[in-house]
Coordinates of N, CA and C and ligand atoms in Angstrom, one line a residue:
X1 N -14.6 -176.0 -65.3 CA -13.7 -176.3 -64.2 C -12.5 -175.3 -64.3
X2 N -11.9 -174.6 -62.6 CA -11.0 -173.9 -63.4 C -9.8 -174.5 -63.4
X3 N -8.7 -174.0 -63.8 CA -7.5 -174.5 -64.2 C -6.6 -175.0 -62.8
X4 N -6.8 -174.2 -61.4 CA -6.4 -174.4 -60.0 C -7.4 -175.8 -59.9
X5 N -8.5 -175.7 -60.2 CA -9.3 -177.0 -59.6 C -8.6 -177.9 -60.2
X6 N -8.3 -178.8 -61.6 CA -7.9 -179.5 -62.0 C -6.3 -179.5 -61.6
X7 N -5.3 -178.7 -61.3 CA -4.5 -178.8 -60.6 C -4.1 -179.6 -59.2
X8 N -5.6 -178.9 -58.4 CA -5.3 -179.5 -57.3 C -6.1 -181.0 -57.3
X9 N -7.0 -181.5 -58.5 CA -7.6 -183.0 -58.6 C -6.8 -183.7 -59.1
X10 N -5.3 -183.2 -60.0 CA -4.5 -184.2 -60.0 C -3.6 -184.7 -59.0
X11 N -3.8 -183.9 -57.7 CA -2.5 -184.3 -56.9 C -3.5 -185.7 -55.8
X12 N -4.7 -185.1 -56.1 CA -5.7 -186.6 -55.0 C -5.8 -187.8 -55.6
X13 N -5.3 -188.6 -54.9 CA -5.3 -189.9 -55.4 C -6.4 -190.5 -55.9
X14 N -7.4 -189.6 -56.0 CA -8.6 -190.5 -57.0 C -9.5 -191.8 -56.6
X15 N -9.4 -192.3 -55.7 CA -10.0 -193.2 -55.2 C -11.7 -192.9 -54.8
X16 N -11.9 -191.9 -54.6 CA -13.0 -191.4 -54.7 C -14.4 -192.1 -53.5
X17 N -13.2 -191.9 -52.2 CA -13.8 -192.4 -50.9 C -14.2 -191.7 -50.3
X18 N -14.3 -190.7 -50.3 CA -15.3 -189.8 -49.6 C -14.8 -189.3 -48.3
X19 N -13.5 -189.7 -47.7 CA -13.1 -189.6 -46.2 C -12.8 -188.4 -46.1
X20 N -12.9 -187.5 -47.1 CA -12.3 -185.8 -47.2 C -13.9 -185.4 -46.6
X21 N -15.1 -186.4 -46.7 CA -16.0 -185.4 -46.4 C -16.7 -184.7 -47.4
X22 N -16.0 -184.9 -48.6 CA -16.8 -184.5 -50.0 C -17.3 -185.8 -50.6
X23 N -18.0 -185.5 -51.9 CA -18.7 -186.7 -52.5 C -17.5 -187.4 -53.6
X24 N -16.6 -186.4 -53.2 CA -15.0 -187.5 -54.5 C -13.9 -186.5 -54.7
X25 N -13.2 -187.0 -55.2 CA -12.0 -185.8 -55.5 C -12.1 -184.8 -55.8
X26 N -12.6 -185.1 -56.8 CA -13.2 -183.4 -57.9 C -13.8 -182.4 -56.5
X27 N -14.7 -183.0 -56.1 CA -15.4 -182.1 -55.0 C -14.7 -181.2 -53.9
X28 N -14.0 -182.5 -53.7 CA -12.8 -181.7 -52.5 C -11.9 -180.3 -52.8
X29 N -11.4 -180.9 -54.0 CA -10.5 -180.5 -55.5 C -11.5 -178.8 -55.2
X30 N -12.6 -179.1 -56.0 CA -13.3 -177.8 -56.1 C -13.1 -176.4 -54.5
X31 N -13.5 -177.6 -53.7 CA -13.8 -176.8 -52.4 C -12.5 -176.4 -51.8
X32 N -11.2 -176.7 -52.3 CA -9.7 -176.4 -51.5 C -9.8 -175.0 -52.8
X33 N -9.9 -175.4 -53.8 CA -9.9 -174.1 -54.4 C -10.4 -173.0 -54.1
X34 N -12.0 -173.5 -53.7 CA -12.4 -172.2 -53.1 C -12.0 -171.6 -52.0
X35 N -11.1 -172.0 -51.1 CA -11.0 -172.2 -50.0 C -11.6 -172.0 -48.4
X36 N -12.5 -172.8 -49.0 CA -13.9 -173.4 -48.1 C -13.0 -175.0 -47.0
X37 N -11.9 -175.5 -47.9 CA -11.4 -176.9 -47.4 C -10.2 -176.7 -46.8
X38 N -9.8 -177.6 -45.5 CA -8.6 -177.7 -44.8 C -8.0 -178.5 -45.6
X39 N -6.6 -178.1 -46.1 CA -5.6 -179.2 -46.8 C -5.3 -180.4 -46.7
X40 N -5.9 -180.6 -45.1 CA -5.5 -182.5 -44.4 C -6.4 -183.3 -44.5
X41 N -7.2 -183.4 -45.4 CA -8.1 -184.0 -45.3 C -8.6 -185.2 -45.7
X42 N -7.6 -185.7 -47.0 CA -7.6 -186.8 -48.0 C -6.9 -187.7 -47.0
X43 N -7.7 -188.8 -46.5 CA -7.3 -189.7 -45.2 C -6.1 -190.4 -46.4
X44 N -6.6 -191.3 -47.5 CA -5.4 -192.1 -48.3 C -4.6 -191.1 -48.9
X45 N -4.1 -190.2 -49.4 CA -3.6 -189.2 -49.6 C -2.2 -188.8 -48.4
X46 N -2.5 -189.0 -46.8 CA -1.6 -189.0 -46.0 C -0.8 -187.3 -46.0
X47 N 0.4 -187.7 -45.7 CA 0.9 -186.2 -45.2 C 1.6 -185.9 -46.4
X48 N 1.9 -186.7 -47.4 CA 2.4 -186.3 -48.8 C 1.5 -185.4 -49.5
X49 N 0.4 -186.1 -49.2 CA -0.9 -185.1 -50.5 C -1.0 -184.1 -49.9
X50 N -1.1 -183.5 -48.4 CA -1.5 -182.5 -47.6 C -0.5 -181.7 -48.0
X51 N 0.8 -182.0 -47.9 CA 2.2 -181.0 -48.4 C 1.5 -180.7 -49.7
X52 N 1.7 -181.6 -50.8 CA 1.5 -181.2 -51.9 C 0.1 -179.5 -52.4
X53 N -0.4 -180.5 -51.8 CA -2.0 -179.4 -51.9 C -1.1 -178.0 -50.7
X54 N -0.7 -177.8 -49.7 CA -0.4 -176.6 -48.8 C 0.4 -176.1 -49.8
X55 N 1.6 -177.1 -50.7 CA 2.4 -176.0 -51.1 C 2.1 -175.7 -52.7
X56 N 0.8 -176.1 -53.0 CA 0.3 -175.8 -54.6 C -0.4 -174.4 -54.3
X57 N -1.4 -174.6 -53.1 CA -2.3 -173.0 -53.0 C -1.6 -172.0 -51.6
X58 N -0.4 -172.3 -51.6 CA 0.6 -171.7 -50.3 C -0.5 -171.3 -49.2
X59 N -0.7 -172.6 -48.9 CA -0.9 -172.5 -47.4 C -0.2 -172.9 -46.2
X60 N -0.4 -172.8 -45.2 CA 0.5 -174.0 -44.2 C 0.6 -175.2 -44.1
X61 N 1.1 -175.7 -43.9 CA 0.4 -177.5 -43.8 C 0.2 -177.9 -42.2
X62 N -0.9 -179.3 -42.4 CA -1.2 -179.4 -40.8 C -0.9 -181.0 -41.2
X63 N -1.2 -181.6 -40.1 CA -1.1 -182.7 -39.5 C -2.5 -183.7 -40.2
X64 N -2.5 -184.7 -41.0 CA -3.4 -185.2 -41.7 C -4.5 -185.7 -40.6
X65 N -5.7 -185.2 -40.8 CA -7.1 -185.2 -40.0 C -7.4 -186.6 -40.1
X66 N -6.7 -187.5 -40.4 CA -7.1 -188.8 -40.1 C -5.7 -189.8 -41.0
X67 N -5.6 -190.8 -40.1 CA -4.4 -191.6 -40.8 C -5.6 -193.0 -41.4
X68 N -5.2 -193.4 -42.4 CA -5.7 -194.7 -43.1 C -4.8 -195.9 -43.8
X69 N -4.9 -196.7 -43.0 CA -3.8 -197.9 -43.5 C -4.7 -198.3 -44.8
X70 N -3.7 -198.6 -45.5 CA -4.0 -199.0 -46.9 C -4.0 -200.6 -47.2
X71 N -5.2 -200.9 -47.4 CA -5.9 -202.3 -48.0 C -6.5 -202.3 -49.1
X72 N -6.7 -203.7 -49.6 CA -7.6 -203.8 -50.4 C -8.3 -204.6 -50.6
X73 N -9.6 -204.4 -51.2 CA -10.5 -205.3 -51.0 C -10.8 -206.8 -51.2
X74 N -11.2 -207.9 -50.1 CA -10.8 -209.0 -50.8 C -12.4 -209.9 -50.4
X75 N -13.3 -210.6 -51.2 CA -14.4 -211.1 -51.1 C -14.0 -212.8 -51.0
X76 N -14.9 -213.0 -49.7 CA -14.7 -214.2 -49.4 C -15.8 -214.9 -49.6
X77 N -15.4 -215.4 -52.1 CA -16.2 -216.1 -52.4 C -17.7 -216.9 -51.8
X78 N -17.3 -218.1 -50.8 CA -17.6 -218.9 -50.4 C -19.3 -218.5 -49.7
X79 N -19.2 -217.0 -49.0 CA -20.1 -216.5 -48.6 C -20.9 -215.7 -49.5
X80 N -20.2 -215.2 -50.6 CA -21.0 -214.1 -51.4 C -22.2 -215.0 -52.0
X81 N -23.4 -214.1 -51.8 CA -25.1 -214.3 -52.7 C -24.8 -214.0 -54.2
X82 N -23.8 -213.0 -54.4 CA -24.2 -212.9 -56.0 C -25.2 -211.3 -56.0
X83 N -25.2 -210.8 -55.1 CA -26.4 -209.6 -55.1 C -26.0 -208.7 -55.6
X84 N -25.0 -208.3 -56.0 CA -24.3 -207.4 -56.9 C -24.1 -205.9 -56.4
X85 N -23.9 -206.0 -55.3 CA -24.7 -204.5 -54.5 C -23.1 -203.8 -54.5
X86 N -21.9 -204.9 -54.6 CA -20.4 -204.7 -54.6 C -20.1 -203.7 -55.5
X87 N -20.6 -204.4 -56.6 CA -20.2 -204.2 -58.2 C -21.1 -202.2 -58.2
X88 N -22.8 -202.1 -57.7 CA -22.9 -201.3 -58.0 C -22.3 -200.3 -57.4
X89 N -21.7 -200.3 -56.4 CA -21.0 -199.3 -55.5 C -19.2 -199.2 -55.8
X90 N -18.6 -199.6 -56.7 CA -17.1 -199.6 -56.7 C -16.9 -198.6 -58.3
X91 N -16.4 -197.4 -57.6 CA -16.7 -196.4 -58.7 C -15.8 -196.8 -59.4
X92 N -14.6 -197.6 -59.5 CA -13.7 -198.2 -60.6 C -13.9 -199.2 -61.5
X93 N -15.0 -199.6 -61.0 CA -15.2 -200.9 -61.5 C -14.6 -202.1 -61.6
X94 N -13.5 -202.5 -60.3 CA -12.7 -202.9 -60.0 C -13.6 -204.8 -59.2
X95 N -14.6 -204.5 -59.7 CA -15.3 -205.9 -59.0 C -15.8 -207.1 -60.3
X96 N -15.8 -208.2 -60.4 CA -16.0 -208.9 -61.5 C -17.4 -210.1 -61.1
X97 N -18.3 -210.2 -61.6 CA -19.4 -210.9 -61.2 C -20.9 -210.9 -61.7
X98 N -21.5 -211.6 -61.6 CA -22.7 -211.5 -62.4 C -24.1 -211.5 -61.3
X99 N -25.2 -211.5 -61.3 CA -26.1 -211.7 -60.7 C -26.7 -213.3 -60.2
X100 N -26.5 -213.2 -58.8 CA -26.5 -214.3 -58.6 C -25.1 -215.8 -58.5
X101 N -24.2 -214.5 -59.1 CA -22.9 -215.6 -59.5 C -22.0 -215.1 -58.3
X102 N -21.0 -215.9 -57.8 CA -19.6 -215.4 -56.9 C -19.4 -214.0 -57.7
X103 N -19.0 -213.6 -56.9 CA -18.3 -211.9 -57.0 C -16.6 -212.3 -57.2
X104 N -15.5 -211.0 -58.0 CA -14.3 -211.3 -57.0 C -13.8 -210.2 -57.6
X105 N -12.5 -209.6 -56.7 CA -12.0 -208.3 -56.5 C -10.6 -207.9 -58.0
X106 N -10.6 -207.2 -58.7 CA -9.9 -206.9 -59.5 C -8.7 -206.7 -58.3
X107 N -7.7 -207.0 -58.2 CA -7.1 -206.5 -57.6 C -5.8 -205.4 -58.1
X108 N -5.9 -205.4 -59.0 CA -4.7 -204.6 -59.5 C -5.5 -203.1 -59.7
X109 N -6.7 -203.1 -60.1 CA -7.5 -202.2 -60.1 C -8.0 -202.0 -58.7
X110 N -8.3 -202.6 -58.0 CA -8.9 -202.0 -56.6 C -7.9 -200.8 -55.7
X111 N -8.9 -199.1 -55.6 CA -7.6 -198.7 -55.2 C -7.9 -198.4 -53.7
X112 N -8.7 -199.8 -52.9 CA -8.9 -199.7 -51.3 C -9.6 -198.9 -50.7
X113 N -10.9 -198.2 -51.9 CA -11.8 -197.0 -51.4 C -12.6 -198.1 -50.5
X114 N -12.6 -199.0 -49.9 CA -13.8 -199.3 -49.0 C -15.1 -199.5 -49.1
X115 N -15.5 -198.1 -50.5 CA -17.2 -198.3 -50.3 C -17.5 -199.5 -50.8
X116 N -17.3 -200.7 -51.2 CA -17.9 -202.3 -51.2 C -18.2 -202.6 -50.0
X117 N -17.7 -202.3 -48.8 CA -17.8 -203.0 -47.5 C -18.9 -202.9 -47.5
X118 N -19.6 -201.7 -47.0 CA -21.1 -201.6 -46.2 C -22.1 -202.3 -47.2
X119 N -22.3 -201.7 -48.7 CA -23.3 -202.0 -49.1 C -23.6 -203.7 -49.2
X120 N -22.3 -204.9 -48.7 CA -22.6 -206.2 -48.9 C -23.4 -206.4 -47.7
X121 N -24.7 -207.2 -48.2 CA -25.6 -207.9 -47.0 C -25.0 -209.1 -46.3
X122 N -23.9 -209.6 -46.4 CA -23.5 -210.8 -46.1 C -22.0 -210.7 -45.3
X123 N -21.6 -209.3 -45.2 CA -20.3 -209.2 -44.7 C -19.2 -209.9 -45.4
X124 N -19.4 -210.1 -46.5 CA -18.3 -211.3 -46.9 C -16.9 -210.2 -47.9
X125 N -17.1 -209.3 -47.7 CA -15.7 -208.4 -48.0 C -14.7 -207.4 -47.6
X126 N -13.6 -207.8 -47.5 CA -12.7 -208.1 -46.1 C -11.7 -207.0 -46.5
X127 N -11.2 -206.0 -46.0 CA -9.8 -205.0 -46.2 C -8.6 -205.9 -46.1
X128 N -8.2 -206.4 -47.4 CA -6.5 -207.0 -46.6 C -5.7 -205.6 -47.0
X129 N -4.7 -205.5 -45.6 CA -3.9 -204.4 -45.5 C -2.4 -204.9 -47.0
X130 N -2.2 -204.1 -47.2 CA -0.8 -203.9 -48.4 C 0.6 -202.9 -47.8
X131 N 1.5 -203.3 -48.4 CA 2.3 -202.0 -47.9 C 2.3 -200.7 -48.2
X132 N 2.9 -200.0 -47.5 CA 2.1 -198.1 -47.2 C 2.5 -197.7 -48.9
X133 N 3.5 -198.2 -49.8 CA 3.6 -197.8 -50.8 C 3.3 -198.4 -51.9
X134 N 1.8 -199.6 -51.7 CA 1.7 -199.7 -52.6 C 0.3 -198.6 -53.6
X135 N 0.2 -199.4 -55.1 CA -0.2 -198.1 -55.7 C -1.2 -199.4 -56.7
X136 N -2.5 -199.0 -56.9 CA -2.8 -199.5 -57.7 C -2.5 -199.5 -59.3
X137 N -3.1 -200.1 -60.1 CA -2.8 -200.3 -61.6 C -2.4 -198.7 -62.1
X138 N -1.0 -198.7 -63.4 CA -1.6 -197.9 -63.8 C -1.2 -197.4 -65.0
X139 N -1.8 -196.8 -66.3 CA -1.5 -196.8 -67.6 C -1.0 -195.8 -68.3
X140 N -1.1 -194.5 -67.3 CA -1.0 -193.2 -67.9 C 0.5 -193.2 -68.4
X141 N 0.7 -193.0 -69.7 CA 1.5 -192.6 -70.3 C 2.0 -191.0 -70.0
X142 N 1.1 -190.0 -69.4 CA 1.8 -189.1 -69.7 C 2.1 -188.2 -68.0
X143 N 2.0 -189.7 -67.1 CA 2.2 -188.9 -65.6 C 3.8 -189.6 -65.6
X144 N 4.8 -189.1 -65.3 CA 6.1 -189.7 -65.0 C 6.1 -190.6 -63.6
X145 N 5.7 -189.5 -62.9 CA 5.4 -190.3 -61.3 C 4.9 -191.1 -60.7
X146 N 4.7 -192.5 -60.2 CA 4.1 -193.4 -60.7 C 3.1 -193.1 -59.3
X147 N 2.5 -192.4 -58.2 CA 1.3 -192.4 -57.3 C 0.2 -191.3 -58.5
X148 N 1.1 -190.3 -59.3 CA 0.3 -189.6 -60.4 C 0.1 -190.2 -61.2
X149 N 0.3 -191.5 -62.0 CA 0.3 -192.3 -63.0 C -0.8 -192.9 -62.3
X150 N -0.7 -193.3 -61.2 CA -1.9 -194.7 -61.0 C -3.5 -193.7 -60.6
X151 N -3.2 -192.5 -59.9 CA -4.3 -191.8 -60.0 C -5.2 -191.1 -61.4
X152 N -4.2 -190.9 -61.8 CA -4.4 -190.8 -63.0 C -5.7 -192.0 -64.5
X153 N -5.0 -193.1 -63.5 CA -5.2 -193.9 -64.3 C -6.9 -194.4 -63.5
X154 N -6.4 -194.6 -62.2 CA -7.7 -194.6 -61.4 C -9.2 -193.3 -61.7
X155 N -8.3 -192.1 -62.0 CA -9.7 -191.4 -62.5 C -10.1 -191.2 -63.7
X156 N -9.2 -192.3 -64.6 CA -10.1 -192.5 -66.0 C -11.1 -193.3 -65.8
X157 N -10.8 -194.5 -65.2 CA -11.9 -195.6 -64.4 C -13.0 -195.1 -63.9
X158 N -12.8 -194.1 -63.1 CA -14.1 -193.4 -62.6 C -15.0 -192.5 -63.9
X159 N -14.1 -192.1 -64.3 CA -14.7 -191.2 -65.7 C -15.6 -192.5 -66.4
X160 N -15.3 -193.4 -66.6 CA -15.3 -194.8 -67.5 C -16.9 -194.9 -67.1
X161 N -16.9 -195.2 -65.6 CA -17.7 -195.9 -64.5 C -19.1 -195.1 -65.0
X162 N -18.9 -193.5 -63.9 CA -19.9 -192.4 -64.3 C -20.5 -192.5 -65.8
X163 N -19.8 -192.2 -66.9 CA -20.2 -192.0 -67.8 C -21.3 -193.3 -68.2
X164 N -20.9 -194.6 -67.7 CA -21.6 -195.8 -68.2 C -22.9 -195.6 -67.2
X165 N -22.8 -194.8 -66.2 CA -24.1 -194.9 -65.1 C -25.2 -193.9 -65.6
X166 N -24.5 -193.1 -66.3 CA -25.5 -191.8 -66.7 C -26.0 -192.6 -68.0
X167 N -25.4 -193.2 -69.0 CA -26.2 -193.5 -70.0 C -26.9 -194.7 -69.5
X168 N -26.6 -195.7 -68.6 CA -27.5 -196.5 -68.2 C -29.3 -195.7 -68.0
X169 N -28.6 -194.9 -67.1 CA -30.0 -194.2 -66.4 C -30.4 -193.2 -67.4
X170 N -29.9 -193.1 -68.5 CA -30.8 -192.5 -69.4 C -31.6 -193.3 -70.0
X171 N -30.9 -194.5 -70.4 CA -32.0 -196.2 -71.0 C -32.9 -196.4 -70.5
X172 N -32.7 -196.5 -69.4 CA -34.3 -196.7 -68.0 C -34.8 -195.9 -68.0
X173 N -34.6 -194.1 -68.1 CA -35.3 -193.6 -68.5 C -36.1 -193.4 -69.9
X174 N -35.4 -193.4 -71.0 CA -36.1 -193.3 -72.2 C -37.3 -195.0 -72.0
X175 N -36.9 -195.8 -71.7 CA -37.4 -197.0 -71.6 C -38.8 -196.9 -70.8
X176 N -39.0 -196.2 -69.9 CA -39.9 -195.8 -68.9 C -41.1 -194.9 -69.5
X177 N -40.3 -193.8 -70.7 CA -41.2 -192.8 -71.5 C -41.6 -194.0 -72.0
X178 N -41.6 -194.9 -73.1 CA -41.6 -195.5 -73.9 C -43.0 -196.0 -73.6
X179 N -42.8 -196.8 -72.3 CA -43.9 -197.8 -71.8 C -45.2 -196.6 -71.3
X180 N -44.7 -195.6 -70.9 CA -45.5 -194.8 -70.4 C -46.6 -194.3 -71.5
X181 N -46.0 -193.9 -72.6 CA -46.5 -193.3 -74.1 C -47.2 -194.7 -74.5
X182 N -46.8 -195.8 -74.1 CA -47.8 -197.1 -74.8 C -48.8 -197.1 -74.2
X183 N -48.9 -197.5 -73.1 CA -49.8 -197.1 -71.8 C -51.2 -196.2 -71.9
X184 N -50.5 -194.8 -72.6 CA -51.4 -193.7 -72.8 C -51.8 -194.0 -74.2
X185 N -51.1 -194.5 -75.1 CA -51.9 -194.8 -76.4 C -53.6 -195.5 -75.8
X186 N -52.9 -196.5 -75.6 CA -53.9 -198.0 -75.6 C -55.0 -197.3 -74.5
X187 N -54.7 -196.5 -73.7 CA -55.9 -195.8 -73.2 C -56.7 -194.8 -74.0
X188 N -55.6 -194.5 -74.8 CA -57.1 -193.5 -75.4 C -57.6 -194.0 -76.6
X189 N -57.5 -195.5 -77.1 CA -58.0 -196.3 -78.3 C -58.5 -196.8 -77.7
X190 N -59.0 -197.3 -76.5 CA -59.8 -197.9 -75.6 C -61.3 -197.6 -75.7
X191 N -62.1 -198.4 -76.2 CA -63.8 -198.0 -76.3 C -64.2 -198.1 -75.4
Ligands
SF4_220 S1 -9.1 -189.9 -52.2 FE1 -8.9 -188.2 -50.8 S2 -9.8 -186.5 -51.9 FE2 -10.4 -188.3 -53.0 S3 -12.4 -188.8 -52.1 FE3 -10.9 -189.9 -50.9 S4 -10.4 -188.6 -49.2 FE4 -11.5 -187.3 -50.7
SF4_221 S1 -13.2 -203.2 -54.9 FE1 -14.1 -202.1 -53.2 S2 -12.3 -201.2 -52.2 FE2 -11.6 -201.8 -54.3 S3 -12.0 -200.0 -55.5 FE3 -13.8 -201.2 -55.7 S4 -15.2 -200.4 -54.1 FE4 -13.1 -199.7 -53.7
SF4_222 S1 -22.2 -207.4 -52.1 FE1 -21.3 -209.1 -51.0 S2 -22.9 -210.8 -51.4 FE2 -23.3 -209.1 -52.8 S3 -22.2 -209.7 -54.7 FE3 -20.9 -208.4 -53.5 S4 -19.6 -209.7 -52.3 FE4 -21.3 -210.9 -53.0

């Protein structure tokens, strides 16, 4: 990654919603670098991040390509199955629940990316709106500013998240050889 990319992924608030039209910050991040991306694009981000980003790679600035009131997610127990479809989609890991069990929303950690909504079969999780300045959790010791402190802290979460998804899917994978190689034993000891 180059050193502009990582510059311009610390100024995105990390949420890793996709409303830029890329698959997460980083991506976006990448593509303003290249400059393949319009600056306005980060809907939670607003006309702050668009400045920021115009006046990091001196461009002009425009008018943010989409406004987004800021909520956060809230599951109304009562209805949730327990199907876990919440938990697999919230790249922070900002959702608490077991299979089969009530769900419920970290809120201090939730940083209002939305993607829980669609994947619930039951509609049972609801955007409550927050004020425009609020900021989720955040621990970074070494951002002063506290929208860079919480993104910050939001894309260690994500680092957290990813990295636990890839070794998962490497277990199911190696686990899959495993049975596979048994499979082919017992076939060829087979009289
Ligand atoms: S926070 Fe902004 S840059 Fe990051 S994925 Fe969402 S819209 Fe894109
Ligand atoms: S709980 Fe939902 S809205 Fe909040 S961070 Fe997770 S996926 Fe995003
Ligand atoms: S997706 Fe909906 S029903 Fe499934 S666990 Fe989450 S809140 Fe409950």
């Amino acid at each position: 990654m180059s050193t502009d990319v990582q510059s311009i992924n610390r100024l995105l608030p990390q949420t890793q919603c996709r409303e830029c039209g890329y698959e997460g910050c980083l991506p976006y991040a990448q593509a303003l670098s290249d400059g393949l991306a319009a600056v306005n694009l980060c809907a939670p981000g607003g006309e702050t991040v668009m400045l920021d980003i115009a006046g990091l790679l001196r461009r002009p600035p425009l008018a943010p390509a989409k406004v987004q009131e800021k909520a956060l997610a809230w599951i109304d127990e009562d209805a949730c199955i327990g199907c876990t479809a919440c938990i697999r989609a919230c790249p922070v890991d900002a959702i608490m629940g077991a299979s089969k069990l009530m769900h419920t929303v970290i809120r201090d950690e939730c940083t209002g990316c939305r993607l829980c909504v669609a994947p619930c079969p039951v509609d049972c999780i609801h955007m409550q709106p927050v004020a425009a300045d609020h900021l989720p959790l955040s621990r970074s010791s070494t951002e002063p500013e506290p929208r860079f402190a919480a993104a910050a802290h939001a894309r260690q979460r994500y680092e957290w998240h990813s990295q636990r998804k890839e070794r998962d899917a490497q277990a199911r994978k190696a686990k899959l050889a495993e049975r596979e190689a048994a499979a082919h034993a017992q076939f060829q000891t087979a009289p």
